[in-house]
PDB file of C-alpha atoms in Angstrom:
ATOM      1  CA  UNK U 187      11.943  -3.920  -5.243  1.00  0.00           C
ATOM      2  CA  UNK U 188      13.359  -0.722  -4.013  1.00  0.00           C
ATOM      3  CA  UNK U 189      10.876   1.821  -5.690  1.00  0.00           C
ATOM      4  CA  UNK U 190       7.764  -0.148  -4.879  1.00  0.00           C
ATOM      5  CA  UNK U 191       8.661  -0.761  -1.601  1.00  0.00           C
ATOM      6  CA  UNK U 192      10.391   2.034  -0.852  1.00  0.00           C
ATOM      7  CA  UNK U 193       6.858   4.143  -1.172  1.00  0.00           C
ATOM      8  CA  UNK U 194       6.018   2.162   1.603  1.00  0.00           C
ATOM      9  CA  UNK U 195       8.911   2.965   3.928  1.00  0.00           C
ATOM     10  CA  UNK U 196      10.986   6.063   4.072  1.00  0.00           C
ATOM     11  CA  UNK U 197       8.871   9.500   3.729  1.00  0.00           C
ATOM     12  CA  UNK U 198       6.406   7.615   1.820  1.00  0.00           C
ATOM     13  CA  UNK U 199       3.900   5.804   4.060  1.00  0.00           C
ATOM     14  CA  UNK U 200       4.405   3.074   7.294  1.00  0.00           C
ATOM     15  CA  UNK U 201       7.135   4.221   8.937  1.00  0.00           C
ATOM     16  CA  UNK U 202       8.229   8.049   8.668  1.00  0.00           C
ATOM     17  CA  UNK U 203       4.837   9.519   7.599  1.00  0.00           C
ATOM     18  CA  UNK U 204       2.381   7.083   9.765  1.00  0.00           C
ATOM     19  CA  UNK U 205       4.549   5.478  11.895  1.00  0.00           C
ATOM     20  CA  UNK U 206       2.840   2.457  12.372  1.00  0.00           C
ATOM     21  CA  UNK U 207       3.125   0.494  15.392  1.00  0.00           C
ATOM     22  CA  UNK U 208       2.324  -2.682  17.244  1.00  0.00           C
ATOM     23  CA  UNK U 209      -1.474  -3.171  17.656  1.00  0.00           C
ATOM     24  CA  UNK U 210      -2.358  -0.539  15.394  1.00  0.00           C
ATOM     25  CA  UNK U 211      -4.893  -1.215  12.797  1.00  0.00           C
ATOM     26  CA  UNK U 212      -3.981  -0.368   8.897  1.00  0.00           C
ATOM     27  CA  UNK U 213      -5.834  -0.211   6.099  1.00  0.00           C
ATOM     28  CA  UNK U 214      -4.079  -1.113   2.817  1.00  0.00           C
ATOM     29  CA  UNK U 215      -6.383  -0.823  -0.221  1.00  0.00           C
ATOM     30  CA  UNK U 216      -4.676  -2.638  -3.643  1.00  0.00           C
ATOM     31  CA  UNK U 217      -3.026  -4.844  -0.913  1.00  0.00           C
ATOM     32  CA  UNK U 218      -1.825  -7.729  -3.828  1.00  0.00           C
ATOM     33  CA  UNK U 219      -0.568  -5.103  -6.039  1.00  0.00           C
ATOM     34  CA  UNK U 220       2.707  -3.724  -6.251  1.00  0.00           C
ATOM     35  CA  UNK U 221       3.330  -1.582  -3.812  1.00  0.00           C
ATOM     36  CA  UNK U 222       0.221  -2.913  -1.643  1.00  0.00           C
ATOM     37  CA  UNK U 223       2.140  -6.334  -0.976  1.00  0.00           C
ATOM     38  CA  UNK U 224       5.337  -4.442   0.120  1.00  0.00           C
ATOM     39  CA  UNK U 225       3.085  -2.531   2.639  1.00  0.00           C
ATOM     40  CA  UNK U 226       1.439  -5.691   4.110  1.00  0.00           C
ATOM     41  CA  UNK U 227       4.463  -7.062   4.676  1.00  0.00           C
ATOM     42  CA  UNK U 228       6.475  -4.177   6.506  1.00  0.00           C
ATOM     43  CA  UNK U 229       2.931  -3.364   8.782  1.00  0.00           C
ATOM     44  CA  UNK U 230       2.983  -7.106   9.599  1.00  0.00           C
ATOM     45  CA  UNK U 231       7.090  -6.494  10.516  1.00  0.00           C
ATOM     46  CA  UNK U 232       6.088  -3.591  12.339  1.00  0.00           C
ATOM     47  CA  UNK U 233       3.117  -5.862  14.541  1.00  0.00           C
ATOM     48  CA  UNK U 234       0.138  -3.670  12.960  1.00  0.00           C
ATOM     49  CA  UNK U 235      -3.149  -5.630  12.283  1.00  0.00           C
ATOM     50  CA  UNK U 236      -3.533  -5.560   8.373  1.00  0.00           C
ATOM     51  CA  UNK U 237      -6.714  -5.247   6.744  1.00  0.00           C
ATOM     52  CA  UNK U 238      -6.265  -5.809   2.891  1.00  0.00           C
ATOM     53  CA  UNK U 239      -8.564  -4.938  -0.079  1.00  0.00           C
ATOM     54  CA  UNK U 240      -8.631  -7.035  -3.023  1.00  0.00           C
ATOM     55  CA  UNK U 241     -10.529  -9.043  -5.484  1.00  0.00           C
ATOM     56  CA  UNK U 242     -11.873 -12.252  -4.146  1.00  0.00           C
ATOM     57  CA  UNK U 243      -8.842 -14.104  -6.435  1.00  0.00           C
ATOM     58  CA  UNK U 244      -6.205 -13.005  -4.668  1.00  0.00           C
ATOM     59  CA  UNK U 245      -7.348 -13.378  -0.685  1.00  0.00           C
ATOM     60  CA  UNK U 246      -5.369 -16.457  -0.683  1.00  0.00           C
ATOM     61  CA  UNK U 247      -2.441 -14.567  -1.541  1.00  0.00           C
ATOM     62  CA  UNK U 248      -2.852 -11.784   0.957  1.00  0.00           C
ATOM     63  CA  UNK U 249      -3.720 -14.321   3.654  1.00  0.00           C
ATOM     64  CA  UNK U 250      -0.251 -15.933   2.792  1.00  0.00           C
ATOM     65  CA  UNK U 251       1.721 -12.793   3.410  1.00  0.00           C
ATOM     66  CA  UNK U 252      -0.253 -12.128   6.386  1.00  0.00           C
ATOM     67  CA  UNK U 253      -3.148  -9.889   6.189  1.00  0.00           C
ATOM     68  CA  UNK U 254      -5.327 -10.473   9.179  1.00  0.00           C
ATOM     69  CA  UNK U 255      -8.756  -9.440   7.270  1.00  0.00           C
ATOM     70  CA  UNK U 256      -9.391  -9.324   3.909  1.00  0.00           C
ATOM     71  CA  UNK U 257     -11.771  -7.451   1.571  1.00  0.00           C
ATOM     72  CA  UNK U 258     -13.182  -8.044  -1.572  1.00  0.00           C
ATOM     73  CA  UNK U 259     -13.291  -4.479  -3.289  1.00  0.00           C
ATOM     74  CA  UNK U 260     -15.895  -5.738  -5.748  1.00  0.00           C
ATOM     75  CA  UNK U 261     -18.721  -6.930  -3.339  1.00  0.00           C
ATOM     76  CA  UNK U 262     -17.903  -4.850  -0.302  1.00  0.00           C
ATOM     77  CA  UNK U 263     -18.143  -1.130   0.539  1.00  0.00           C
ATOM     78  CA  UNK U 264     -15.442  -0.507   2.982  1.00  0.00           C
ATOM     79  CA  UNK U 265     -16.536   2.605   4.366  1.00  0.00           C
ATOM     80  CA  UNK U 266     -19.606   0.830   5.748  1.00  0.00           C
ATOM     81  CA  UNK U 267     -17.335  -2.583   7.174  1.00  0.00           C
ATOM     82  CA  UNK U 268     -14.098  -0.896   8.221  1.00  0.00           C
ATOM     83  CA  UNK U 269     -13.794   1.750  10.824  1.00  0.00           C
ATOM     84  CA  UNK U 270     -11.582   3.040  13.438  1.00  0.00           C
ATOM     85  CA  UNK U 271      -8.123   2.347  11.516  1.00  0.00           C
ATOM     86  CA  UNK U 272      -5.001   4.291  12.466  1.00  0.00           C
ATOM     87  CA  UNK U 273      -3.949   4.524   8.729  1.00  0.00           C
ATOM     88  CA  UNK U 274      -4.880   3.825   5.511  1.00  0.00           C
ATOM     89  CA  UNK U 275      -2.775   3.605   2.758  1.00  0.00           C
ATOM     90  CA  UNK U 276      -4.259   4.511  -0.575  1.00  0.00           C
ATOM     91  CA  UNK U 277      -2.746   3.844  -4.161  1.00  0.00           C
ATOM     92  CA  UNK U 278      -5.795   4.252  -6.417  1.00  0.00           C
ATOM     93  CA  UNK U 279      -6.839   8.000  -6.773  1.00  0.00           C
ATOM     94  CA  UNK U 280      -8.188  10.971  -4.701  1.00  0.00           C
ATOM     95  CA  UNK U 281     -11.860   9.774  -4.898  1.00  0.00           C
ATOM     96  CA  UNK U 282     -10.996   6.763  -3.441  1.00  0.00           C
ATOM     97  CA  UNK U 283      -8.993   8.497  -0.523  1.00  0.00           C
ATOM     98  CA  UNK U 284     -11.814  10.661   0.020  1.00  0.00           C
ATOM     99  CA  UNK U 285     -14.168   7.688   0.856  1.00  0.00           C
ATOM    100  CA  UNK U 286     -11.020   6.011   2.528  1.00  0.00           C
ATOM    101  CA  UNK U 287     -11.049   9.179   5.165  1.00  0.00           C
ATOM    102  CA  UNK U 288     -14.280   7.926   6.769  1.00  0.00           C
ATOM    103  CA  UNK U 289     -12.488   4.844   7.753  1.00  0.00           C
ATOM    104  CA  UNK U 290     -10.182   6.434  10.046  1.00  0.00           C
ATOM    105  CA  UNK U 291     -10.534   7.111  13.926  1.00  0.00           C
ATOM    106  CA  UNK U 292     -10.054  10.625  15.134  1.00  0.00           C
ATOM    107  CA  UNK U 293      -5.985  11.603  14.391  1.00  0.00           C
ATOM    108  CA  UNK U 294      -5.959   8.738  11.882  1.00  0.00           C
ATOM    109  CA  UNK U 295      -3.683   9.254   8.506  1.00  0.00           C
ATOM    110  CA  UNK U 296      -4.214   8.598   5.042  1.00  0.00           C
ATOM    111  CA  UNK U 297      -1.316   8.000   3.062  1.00  0.00           C
ATOM    112  CA  UNK U 298      -1.920   8.739  -0.881  1.00  0.00           C
ATOM    113  CA  UNK U 299       0.636   7.829  -3.865  1.00  0.00           C
ATOM    114  CA  UNK U 300      -1.544   9.511  -6.101  1.00  0.00           C
ATOM    115  CA  UNK U 301      -0.597  13.855  -6.405  1.00  0.00           C
ATOM    116  CA  UNK U 302      -4.164  14.637  -8.059  1.00  0.00           C
ATOM    117  CA  UNK U 303      -6.977  15.946  -5.686  1.00  0.00           C
ATOM    118  CA  UNK U 304      -4.108  16.760  -3.024  1.00  0.00           C
ATOM    119  CA  UNK U 305      -5.884  19.955  -1.878  1.00  0.00           C
ATOM    120  CA  UNK U 306      -9.061  18.777  -1.781  1.00  0.00           C
ATOM    121  CA  UNK U 307      -7.702  15.318   0.234  1.00  0.00           C
ATOM    122  CA  UNK U 308      -6.604  17.612   2.576  1.00  0.00           C
ATOM    123  CA  UNK U 309      -9.308  19.942   3.484  1.00  0.00           C
ATOM    124  CA  UNK U 310     -11.896  17.064   3.509  1.00  0.00           C
ATOM    125  CA  UNK U 311      -9.205  15.261   6.153  1.00  0.00           C
ATOM    126  CA  UNK U 312      -9.015  18.412   8.132  1.00  0.00           C
ATOM    127  CA  UNK U 313     -12.913  18.740   8.516  1.00  0.00           C
ATOM    128  CA  UNK U 314     -13.230  14.959   9.640  1.00  0.00           C
ATOM    129  CA  UNK U 315     -10.371  15.669  12.583  1.00  0.00           C
ATOM    130  CA  UNK U 316      -7.922  13.364  10.563  1.00  0.00           C
ATOM    131  CA  UNK U 317      -4.718  13.452   8.042  1.00  0.00           C
ATOM    132  CA  UNK U 318      -3.969  13.163   4.604  1.00  0.00           C
ATOM    133  CA  UNK U 319      -0.690  12.834   3.337  1.00  0.00           C
ATOM    134  CA  UNK U 320      -0.103  12.834  -0.307  1.00  0.00           C
ATOM    135  CA  UNK U 321       3.548  11.528  -1.262  1.00  0.00           C
ATOM    136  CA  UNK U 322       5.955  10.256  -3.725  1.00  0.00           C
ATOM    137  CA  UNK U 323       8.654   7.549  -3.613  1.00  0.00           C
ATOM    138  CA  UNK U 324      12.100   9.205  -2.309  1.00  0.00           C
ATOM    139  CA  UNK U 325      14.573   6.734  -1.900  1.00  0.00           C
ATOM    140  CA  UNK U 326      17.446   7.135   0.899  1.00  0.00           C
ATOM    141  CA  UNK U 327      19.992   4.920   2.502  1.00  0.00           C
ATOM    142  CA  UNK U 328      18.284   4.599   6.145  1.00  0.00           C
ATOM    143  CA  UNK U 329      15.194   3.520   4.163  1.00  0.00           C
ATOM    144  CA  UNK U 330      16.716   1.062   1.698  1.00  0.00           C
ATOM    145  CA  UNK U 331      19.109  -0.332   4.363  1.00  0.00           C
ATOM    146  CA  UNK U 332      16.209  -0.934   6.384  1.00  0.00           C
ATOM    147  CA  UNK U 333      14.028  -2.706   3.152  1.00  0.00           C
ATOM    148  CA  UNK U 334      17.366  -4.605   2.581  1.00  0.00           C
ATOM    149  CA  UNK U 335      17.284  -6.061   6.314  1.00  0.00           C
ATOM    150  CA  UNK U 336      13.709  -7.196   6.364  1.00  0.00           C
ATOM    151  CA  UNK U 337      14.400  -8.705   2.927  1.00  0.00           C
ATOM    152  CA  UNK U 338      17.349 -10.466   4.658  1.00  0.00           C
ATOM    153  CA  UNK U 339      15.296 -12.132   7.532  1.00  0.00           C
ATOM    154  CA  UNK U 340      12.646 -13.055   4.897  1.00  0.00           C
ATOM    155  CA  UNK U 341      10.133 -10.428   6.289  1.00  0.00           C
ATOM    156  CA  UNK U 342       9.647  -8.686   2.595  1.00  0.00           C
ATOM    157  CA  UNK U 343       9.454 -10.905  -0.275  1.00  0.00           C
ATOM    158  CA  UNK U 344       8.823  -9.656  -3.613  1.00  0.00           C
ATOM    159  CA  UNK U 345       6.231 -11.182  -5.735  1.00  0.00           C
ATOM    160  CA  UNK U 346       6.367 -10.830  -9.458  1.00  0.00           C
ATOM    161  CA  UNK U 347       3.613 -10.468 -11.372  1.00  0.00           C
ATOM    162  CA  UNK U 348       5.497 -11.412 -15.082  1.00  0.00           C
ATOM    163  CA  UNK U 349       8.707 -11.564 -16.105  1.00  0.00           C
ATOM    164  CA  UNK U 350       9.770  -9.764 -19.411  1.00  0.00           C
ATOM    165  CA  UNK U 351      12.761  -9.602 -21.787  1.00  0.00           C
ATOM    166  CA  UNK U 352      13.729  -5.693 -21.977  1.00  0.00           C
ATOM    167  CA  UNK U 353      12.513  -5.529 -25.446  1.00  0.00           C
ATOM    168  CA  UNK U 354       9.185  -6.394 -24.138  1.00  0.00           C
ATOM    169  CA  UNK U 355       9.407  -3.317 -21.628  1.00  0.00           C
ATOM    170  CA  UNK U 356       6.188  -1.742 -23.296  1.00  0.00           C
ATOM    171  CA  UNK U 357       4.539  -4.840 -22.302  1.00  0.00           C
ATOM    172  CA  UNK U 358       5.478  -4.886 -18.892  1.00  0.00           C
ATOM    173  CA  UNK U 359       4.512  -1.549 -18.427  1.00  0.00           C
ATOM    174  CA  UNK U 360       1.484  -1.931 -19.845  1.00  0.00           C
ATOM    175  CA  UNK U 361       0.411  -4.959 -17.298  1.00  0.00           C
ATOM    176  CA  UNK U 362       1.571  -2.766 -14.369  1.00  0.00           C
ATOM    177  CA  UNK U 363      -0.997   0.069 -15.563  1.00  0.00           C
ATOM    178  CA  UNK U 364      -3.873  -2.122 -15.803  1.00  0.00           C
ATOM    179  CA  UNK U 365      -4.171  -2.303 -11.848  1.00  0.00           C
ATOM    180  CA  UNK U 366      -4.902  -5.674 -11.699  1.00  0.00           C
ATOM    181  CA  UNK U 367      -1.576  -7.258 -10.824  1.00  0.00           C
ATOM    182  CA  UNK U 368      -0.366  -9.363  -7.748  1.00  0.00           C
ATOM    183  CA  UNK U 369       3.463  -7.900  -7.327  1.00  0.00           C
ATOM    184  CA  UNK U 370       5.152  -6.005  -9.761  1.00  0.00           C
ATOM    185  CA  UNK U 371       6.385  -6.634 -13.345  1.00  0.00           C
ATOM    186  CA  UNK U 372       9.907  -7.660 -13.856  1.00  0.00           C
ATOM    187  CA  UNK U 373      12.405  -6.866 -16.867  1.00  0.00           C
ATOM    188  CA  UNK U 374      15.030  -9.420 -17.742  1.00  0.00           C
ATOM    189  CA  UNK U 375      17.964  -8.202 -19.678  1.00  0.00           C
ATOM    190  CA  UNK U 376      19.641 -11.511 -21.458  1.00  0.00           C
TER     191      UNK U 376
END
């Protein structure tokens, strides 16, 4: 839970970088995924209105963790239906991030956790009057304490995509790499 949830909290997205506040509109791509499902819960804990993209098969899961509006990325072009959001979390890639910039209100911020295409993303954001940040995980005590408090209160719950013995670590990693999981794979040590 710490690495995926830290990506959403400290210096990574919702709190330090975007400073998501109550009443703001937040678009979270891959909202059912390992990072996305934590981002949803953190945004909701901060009082945001959350729009989450995922396949239709995951929409009930998203509603269950608090997503206010769900989008099926397979049938809906989010650039045509989502506008004037304050923040976008895009864990997919730079090309997707470029499209996501067009959903932001003036002054809004896109946070990507993929380092490729950083300069192009930032240059396009500047042209559009929005901001783009590309951030990688950096755990810290303050962020971890805040996440622990959210978890203890029940506001932050990990979703397990599958449980694998340590000997099958490669299988767990391969599952995570598909980009089609709900939650995160977990390794168990006997």
